[in-house]
Coordinates of C-alpha atoms in Angstrom, one line a residue:
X11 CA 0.0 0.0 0.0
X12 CA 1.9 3.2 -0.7
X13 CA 1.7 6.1 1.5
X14 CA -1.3 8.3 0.1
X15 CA -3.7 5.3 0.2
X16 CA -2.1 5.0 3.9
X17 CA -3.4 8.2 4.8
X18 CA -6.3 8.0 3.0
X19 CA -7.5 4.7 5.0
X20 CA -6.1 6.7 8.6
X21 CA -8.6 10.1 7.3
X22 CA -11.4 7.5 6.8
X23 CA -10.7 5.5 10.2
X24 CA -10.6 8.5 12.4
X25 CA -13.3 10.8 10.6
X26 CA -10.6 13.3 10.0
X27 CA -10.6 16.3 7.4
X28 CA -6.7 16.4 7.0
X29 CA -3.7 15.0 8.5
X30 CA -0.4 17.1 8.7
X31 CA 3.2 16.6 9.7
X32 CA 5.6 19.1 11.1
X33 CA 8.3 16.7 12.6
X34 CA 11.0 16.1 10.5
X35 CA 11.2 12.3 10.5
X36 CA 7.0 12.5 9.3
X37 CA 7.7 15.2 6.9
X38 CA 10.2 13.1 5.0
X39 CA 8.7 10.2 5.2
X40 CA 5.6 11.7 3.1
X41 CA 8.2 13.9 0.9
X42 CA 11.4 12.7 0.6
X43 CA 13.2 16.1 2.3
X44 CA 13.9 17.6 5.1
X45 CA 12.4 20.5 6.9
X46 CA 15.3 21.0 9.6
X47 CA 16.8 24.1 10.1
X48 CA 17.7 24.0 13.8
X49 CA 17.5 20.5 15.4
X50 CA 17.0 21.9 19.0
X51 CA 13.3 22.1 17.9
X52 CA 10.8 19.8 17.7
X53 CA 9.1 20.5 14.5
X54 CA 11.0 21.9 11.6
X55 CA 10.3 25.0 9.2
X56 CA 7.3 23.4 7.0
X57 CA 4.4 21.1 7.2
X58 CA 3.1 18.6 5.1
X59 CA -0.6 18.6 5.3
X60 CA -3.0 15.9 2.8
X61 CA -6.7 15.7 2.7
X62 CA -7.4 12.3 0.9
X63 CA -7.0 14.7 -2.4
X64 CA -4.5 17.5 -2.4
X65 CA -0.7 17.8 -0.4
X66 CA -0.6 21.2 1.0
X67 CA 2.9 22.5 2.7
X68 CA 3.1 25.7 4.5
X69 CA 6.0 27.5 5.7
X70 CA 7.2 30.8 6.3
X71 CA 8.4 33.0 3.3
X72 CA 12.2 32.6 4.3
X73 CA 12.2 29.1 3.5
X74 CA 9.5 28.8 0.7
X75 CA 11.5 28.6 -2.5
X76 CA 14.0 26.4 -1.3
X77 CA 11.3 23.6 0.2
X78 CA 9.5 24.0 -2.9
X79 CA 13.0 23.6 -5.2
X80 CA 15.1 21.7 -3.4
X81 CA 13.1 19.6 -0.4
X82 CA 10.3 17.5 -2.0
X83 CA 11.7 14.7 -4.1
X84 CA 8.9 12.3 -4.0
X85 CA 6.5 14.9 -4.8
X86 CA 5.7 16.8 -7.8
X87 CA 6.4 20.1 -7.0
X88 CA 3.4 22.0 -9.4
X89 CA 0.6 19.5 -7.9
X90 CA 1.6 20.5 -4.1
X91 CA -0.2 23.9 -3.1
X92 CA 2.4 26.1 -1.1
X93 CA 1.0 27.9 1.7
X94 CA 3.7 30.9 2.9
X95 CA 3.1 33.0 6.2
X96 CA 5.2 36.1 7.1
X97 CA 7.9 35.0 9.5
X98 CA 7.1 37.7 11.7
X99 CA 3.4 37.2 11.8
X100 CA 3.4 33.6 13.0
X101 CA 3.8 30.5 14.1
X102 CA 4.4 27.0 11.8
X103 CA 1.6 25.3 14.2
X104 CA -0.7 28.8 14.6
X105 CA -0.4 28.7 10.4
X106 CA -1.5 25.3 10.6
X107 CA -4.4 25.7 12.9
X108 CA -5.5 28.7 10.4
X109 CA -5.7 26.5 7.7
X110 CA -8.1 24.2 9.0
X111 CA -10.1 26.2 10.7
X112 CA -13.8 24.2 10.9
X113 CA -12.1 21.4 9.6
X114 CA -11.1 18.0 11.8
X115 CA -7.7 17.6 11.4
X116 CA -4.5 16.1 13.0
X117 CA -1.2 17.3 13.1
X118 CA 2.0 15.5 14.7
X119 CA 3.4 18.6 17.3
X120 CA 0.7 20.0 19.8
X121 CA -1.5 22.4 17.8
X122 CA -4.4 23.4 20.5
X123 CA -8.2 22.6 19.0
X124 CA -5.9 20.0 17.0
X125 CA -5.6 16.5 17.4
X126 CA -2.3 14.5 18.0
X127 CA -1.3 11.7 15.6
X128 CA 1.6 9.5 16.1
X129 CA 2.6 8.6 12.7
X130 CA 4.6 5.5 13.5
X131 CA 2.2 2.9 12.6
X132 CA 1.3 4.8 9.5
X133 CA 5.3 4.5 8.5
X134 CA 5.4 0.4 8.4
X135 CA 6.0 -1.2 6.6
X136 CA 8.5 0.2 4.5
X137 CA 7.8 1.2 0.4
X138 CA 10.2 0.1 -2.2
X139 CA 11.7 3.6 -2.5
X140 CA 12.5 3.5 1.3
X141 CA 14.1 0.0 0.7
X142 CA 16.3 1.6 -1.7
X143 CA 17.4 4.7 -0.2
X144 CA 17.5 2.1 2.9
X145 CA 20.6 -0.2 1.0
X146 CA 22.3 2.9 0.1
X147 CA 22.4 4.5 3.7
X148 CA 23.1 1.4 5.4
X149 CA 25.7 0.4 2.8
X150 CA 27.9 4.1 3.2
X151 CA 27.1 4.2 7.3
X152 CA 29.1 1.0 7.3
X153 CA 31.8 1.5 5.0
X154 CA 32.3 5.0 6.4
X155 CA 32.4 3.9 10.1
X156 CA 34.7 0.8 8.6
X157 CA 37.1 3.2 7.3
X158 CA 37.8 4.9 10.6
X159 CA 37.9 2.2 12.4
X160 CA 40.9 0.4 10.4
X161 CA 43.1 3.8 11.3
X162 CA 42.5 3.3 15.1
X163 CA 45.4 3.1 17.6
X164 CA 44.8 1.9 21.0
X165 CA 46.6 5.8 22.3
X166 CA 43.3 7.6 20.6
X167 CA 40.9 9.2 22.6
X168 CA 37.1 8.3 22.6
X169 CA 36.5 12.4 21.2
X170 CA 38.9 12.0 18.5
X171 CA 37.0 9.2 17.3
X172 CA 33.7 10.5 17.3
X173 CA 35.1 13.0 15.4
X174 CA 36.5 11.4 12.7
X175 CA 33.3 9.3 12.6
X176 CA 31.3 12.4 12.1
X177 CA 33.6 13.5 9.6
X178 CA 33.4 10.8 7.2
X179 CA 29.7 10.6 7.7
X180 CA 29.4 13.8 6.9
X181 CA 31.6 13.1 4.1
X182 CA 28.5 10.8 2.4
X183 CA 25.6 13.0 2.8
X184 CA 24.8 11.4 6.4
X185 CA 23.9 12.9 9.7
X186 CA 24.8 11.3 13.0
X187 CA 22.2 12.0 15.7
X188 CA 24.0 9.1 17.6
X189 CA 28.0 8.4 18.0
X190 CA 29.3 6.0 20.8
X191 CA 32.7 5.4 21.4
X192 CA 33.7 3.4 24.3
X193 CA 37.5 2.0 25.0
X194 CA 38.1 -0.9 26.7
X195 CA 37.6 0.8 30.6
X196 CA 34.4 2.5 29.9
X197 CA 32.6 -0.2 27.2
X198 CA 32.3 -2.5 30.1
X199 CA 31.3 0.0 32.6
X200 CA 28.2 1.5 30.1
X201 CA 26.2 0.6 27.6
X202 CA 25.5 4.0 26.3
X203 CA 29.7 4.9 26.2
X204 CA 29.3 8.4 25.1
X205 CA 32.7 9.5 23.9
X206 CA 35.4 11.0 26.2
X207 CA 38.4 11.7 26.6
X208 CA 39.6 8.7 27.7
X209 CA 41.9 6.6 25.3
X210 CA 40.5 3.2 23.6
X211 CA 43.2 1.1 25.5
X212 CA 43.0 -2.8 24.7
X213 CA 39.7 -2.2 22.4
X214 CA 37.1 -0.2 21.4
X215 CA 32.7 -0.5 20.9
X216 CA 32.0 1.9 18.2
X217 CA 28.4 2.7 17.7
X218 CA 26.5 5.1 15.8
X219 CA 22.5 5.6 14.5
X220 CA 22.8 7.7 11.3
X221 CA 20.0 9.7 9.2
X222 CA 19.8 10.6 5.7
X223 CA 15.6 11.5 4.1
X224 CA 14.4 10.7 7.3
X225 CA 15.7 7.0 7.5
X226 CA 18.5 5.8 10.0
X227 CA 20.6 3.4 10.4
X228 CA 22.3 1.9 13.3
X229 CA 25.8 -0.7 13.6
X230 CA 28.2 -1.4 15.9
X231 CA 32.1 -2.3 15.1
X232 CA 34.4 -4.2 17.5
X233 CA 38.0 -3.1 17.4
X234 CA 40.8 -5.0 19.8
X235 CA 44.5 -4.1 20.0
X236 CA 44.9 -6.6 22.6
X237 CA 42.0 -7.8 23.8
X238 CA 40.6 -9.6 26.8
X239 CA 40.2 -13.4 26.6
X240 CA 36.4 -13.0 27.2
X241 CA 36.1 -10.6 24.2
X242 CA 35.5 -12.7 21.1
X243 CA 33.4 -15.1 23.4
X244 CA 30.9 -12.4 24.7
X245 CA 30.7 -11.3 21.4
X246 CA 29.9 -14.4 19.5
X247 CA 27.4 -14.4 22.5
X248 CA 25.4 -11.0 21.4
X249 CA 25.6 -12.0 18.1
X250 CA 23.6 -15.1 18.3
X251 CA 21.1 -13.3 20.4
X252 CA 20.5 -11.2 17.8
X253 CA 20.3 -13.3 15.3
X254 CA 17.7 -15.4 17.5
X255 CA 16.0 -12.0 17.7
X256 CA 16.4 -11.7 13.5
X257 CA 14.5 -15.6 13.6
X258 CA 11.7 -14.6 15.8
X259 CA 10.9 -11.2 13.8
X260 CA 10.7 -13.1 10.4
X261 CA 8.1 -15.8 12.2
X262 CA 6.5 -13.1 14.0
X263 CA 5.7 -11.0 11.6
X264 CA 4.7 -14.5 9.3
X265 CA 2.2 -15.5 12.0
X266 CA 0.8 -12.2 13.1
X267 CA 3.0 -11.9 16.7
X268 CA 4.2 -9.0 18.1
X269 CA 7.4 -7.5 19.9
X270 CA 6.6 -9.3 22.9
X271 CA 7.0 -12.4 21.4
X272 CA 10.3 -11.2 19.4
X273 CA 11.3 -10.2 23.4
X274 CA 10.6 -13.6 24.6
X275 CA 13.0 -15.1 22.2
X276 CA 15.6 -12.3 23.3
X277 CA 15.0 -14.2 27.1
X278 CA 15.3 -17.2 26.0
X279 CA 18.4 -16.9 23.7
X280 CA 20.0 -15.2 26.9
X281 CA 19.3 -17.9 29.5
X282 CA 20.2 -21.1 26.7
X283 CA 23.5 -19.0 26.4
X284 CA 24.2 -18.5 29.9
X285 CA 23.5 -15.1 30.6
X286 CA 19.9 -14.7 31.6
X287 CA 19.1 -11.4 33.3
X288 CA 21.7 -9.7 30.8
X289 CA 18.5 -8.1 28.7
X290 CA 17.7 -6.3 31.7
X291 CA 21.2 -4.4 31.9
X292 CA 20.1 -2.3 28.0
X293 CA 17.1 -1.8 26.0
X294 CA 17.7 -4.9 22.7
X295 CA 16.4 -2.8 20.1
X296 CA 13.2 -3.0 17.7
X297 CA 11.6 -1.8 14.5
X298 CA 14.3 0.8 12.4
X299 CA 12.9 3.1 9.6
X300 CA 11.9 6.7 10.5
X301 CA 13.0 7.0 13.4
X302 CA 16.0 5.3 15.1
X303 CA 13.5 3.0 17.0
X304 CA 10.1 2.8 15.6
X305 CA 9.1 1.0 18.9
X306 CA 11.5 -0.6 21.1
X307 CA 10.5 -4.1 22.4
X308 CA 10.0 -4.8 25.8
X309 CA 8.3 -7.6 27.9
X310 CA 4.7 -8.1 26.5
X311 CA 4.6 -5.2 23.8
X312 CA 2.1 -5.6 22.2
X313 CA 3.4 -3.3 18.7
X314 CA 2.8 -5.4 15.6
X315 CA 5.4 -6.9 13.5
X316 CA 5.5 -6.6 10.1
X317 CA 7.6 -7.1 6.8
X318 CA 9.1 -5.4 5.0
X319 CA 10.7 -3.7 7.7
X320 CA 13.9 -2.6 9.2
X321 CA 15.1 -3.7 12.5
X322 CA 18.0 -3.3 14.3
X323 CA 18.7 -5.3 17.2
X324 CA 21.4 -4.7 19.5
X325 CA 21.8 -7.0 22.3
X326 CA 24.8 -6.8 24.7
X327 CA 26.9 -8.6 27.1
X328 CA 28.9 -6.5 29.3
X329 CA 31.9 -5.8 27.2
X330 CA 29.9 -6.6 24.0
X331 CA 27.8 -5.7 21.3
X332 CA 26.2 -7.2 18.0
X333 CA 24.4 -4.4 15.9
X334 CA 23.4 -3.9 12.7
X335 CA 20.3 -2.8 11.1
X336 CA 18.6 -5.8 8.9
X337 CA 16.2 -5.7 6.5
X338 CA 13.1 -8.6 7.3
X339 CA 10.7 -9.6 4.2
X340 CA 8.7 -12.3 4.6
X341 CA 11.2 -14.9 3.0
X342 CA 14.3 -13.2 2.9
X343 CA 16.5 -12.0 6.2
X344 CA 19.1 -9.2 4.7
X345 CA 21.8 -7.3 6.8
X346 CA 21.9 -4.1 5.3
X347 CA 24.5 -2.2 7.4
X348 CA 27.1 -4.8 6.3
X349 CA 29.9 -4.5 3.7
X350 CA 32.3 -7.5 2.3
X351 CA 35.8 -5.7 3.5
X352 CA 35.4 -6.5 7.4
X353 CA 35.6 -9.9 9.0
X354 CA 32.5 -11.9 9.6
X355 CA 31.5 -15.0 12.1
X356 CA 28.9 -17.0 11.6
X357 CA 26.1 -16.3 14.0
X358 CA 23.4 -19.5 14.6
X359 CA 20.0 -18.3 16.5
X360 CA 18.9 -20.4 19.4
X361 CA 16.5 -23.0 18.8
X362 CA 16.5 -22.5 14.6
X363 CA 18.1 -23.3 11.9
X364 CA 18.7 -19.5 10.7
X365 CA 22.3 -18.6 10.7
X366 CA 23.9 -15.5 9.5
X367 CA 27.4 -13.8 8.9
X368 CA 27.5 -11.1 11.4
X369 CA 30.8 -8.5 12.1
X370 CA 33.1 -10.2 13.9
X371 CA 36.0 -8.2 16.1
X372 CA 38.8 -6.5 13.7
X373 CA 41.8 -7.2 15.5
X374 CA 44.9 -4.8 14.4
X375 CA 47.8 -4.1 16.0
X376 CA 48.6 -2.0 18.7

């Protein structure tokens, strides 16, 4: 189903008039651009509106011409109505509430006499054109943090790392809302190892969630210089709990389950391996698209899972981390966020026959 006939079928289910987006992640998911000026807001310059007929965006007149020229890829540019406002005069959401004035409508930031939708459901599964643009993210995210991660040295520091991350993302077109870097001290004290300046030391977790048109992307890499002898074990350890988690989406989503029973799998592959209790230490992941977590799983969610879809599961055990973001149709399980110029181990899920070739640790010298 693409995306108008989407909203279409949400107008008719709710009895609504129009539905509009202001967020940035909605905003490209309907048009193919980006609406961000300053990312310390919530909602960006424009809004996306549609009323089962027409696409209407309105803005203020600073921004205008370059929405309408350079912003709206999967939209033809002379069928959209542009709506401008002084950018003195008012607000995106009061120029919103203007135009649908006696109508019922929904808009995704707080717009009083408004309603609220949450467009995550609406995003799922993903459209061919998101699987595309989905292969090419993924693929450059990997082979850019790849590439930085062959020229480590044990004596760099977490910051310089993240920099030189962010550069060569930045390098392909690619944002980075997320960049972990954790050496060897502070990976096994945190999960979240936001960069300091500490130095890597024996090895390094580098993680990062990137975003291109509204789609992101998340992997992890494994470095060691010299390693501890629990390393590659711990590691092989998260990887087959994620592929067991990779298993358990593709039957899921098959027999109409939900992330609930995706998480019970997650439990299970934990306790088989001898770590049970370790999913309660960090969250395992969920649903990837538009957003860096559609929904993350927990015990007895009930969100639905469905193909095609993203998902990137990222389980640890302390020390360790298998993540990569992985494209699940309903007979095909594809890693996306995976390139053939790092070293692979083979990865069998608990209780199934699936296995997979997930990154393995790079080992260089120190």
């Amino acid at each position: 189903m693409n995306k108008r006939a989407r909203l279409e079928r949400y107008l008719d289910s709710a009895d609504l008039d129009s539905v509009w987006f202001a967020r940035p992640n909605a905003f490209a998911w309907l048009t193919g651009g980006n609406n961000v000026v300053d990312r310390e807001t919530d909602a960006g310059v424009a809004a996306v509106g549609y009323d089962g007929s027409d696409v209407r965006i309105v803005t203020n007149n600073i921004e205008a011409d370059r929405i309408r020229a350079e912003e709206i890829p999967d939209l033809e540019a002379e069928a959209v109505s542009f709506e401008r406002f002084p950018w003195y005069a008012s607000s995106l959401g009061e120029a919103i509430a203007a135009r649908t004035d006696g109508e019922r409508a929904a808009v995704d930031i707080d717009v009083p006499g408004l309603e609220r939708v949450d467009p995550t459901a609406l995003r799922q599964p993903l459209t061919e054109q998101d699987i595309e643009r989905y292969r090419q993210l993924s693929g450059q995210t990997a082979s850019a943090v790849e590439s930085v991660c062959r020229e480590l040295r044990a004596e760099d520091s977490e910051h310089e790392v993240a920099s030189a991350l962010r550069v060569a993302l930045s390098a392909r077109d690619i944002e980075a809302p997320v960049v972990l870097v954790g050496g060897s001290d502070r990976a096994q004290q945190y999960r979240h190892y936001t960069p300091t300046e500490a130095e890597l030391g024996d090895y390094a977790l580098v993680s990062v969630t990137t975003q291109r048109a509204g789609l992101h992307a998340s992997c992890t890499r494994t470095v060691a210089f010299d390693p501890p002898s629990w390393l590659e074990d711990r590691h092989g350890i998260a990887a087959r709990v994620e592929t067991t988690a990779l298993a358990a989406t593709q039957e899921a989503a098959f027999e109409g389950g939900t992330a609930g029973d995706v998480f019970e799998s997650i439990q299970h592959a934990y306790d088989a391996l001898g770590h049970d209790g370790e999913w309660e230490r960090h969250h395992q992941g969920g649903a990837a698209g538009f957003a860096g977590r559609e929904w993350i799983a927990t015990p007895d969610h009930e969100a639905a899972v469905t193909t095609p879809m993203a998902y990137a599961w990222n389980p640890t055990v302390q020390g360790a981390k298998s993540e990569g973001t992985v494209l699940v149709t309903e007979d095909e399980i594809e890693p996306l966020t995976s390139t053939a110029r790092w070293p692979t181990t083979t990865a069998r899920a608990v209780d199934d026959e699936l296995k997979l070739e997930r990154p393995a640790v790079l080992g260089l010298d120190d």
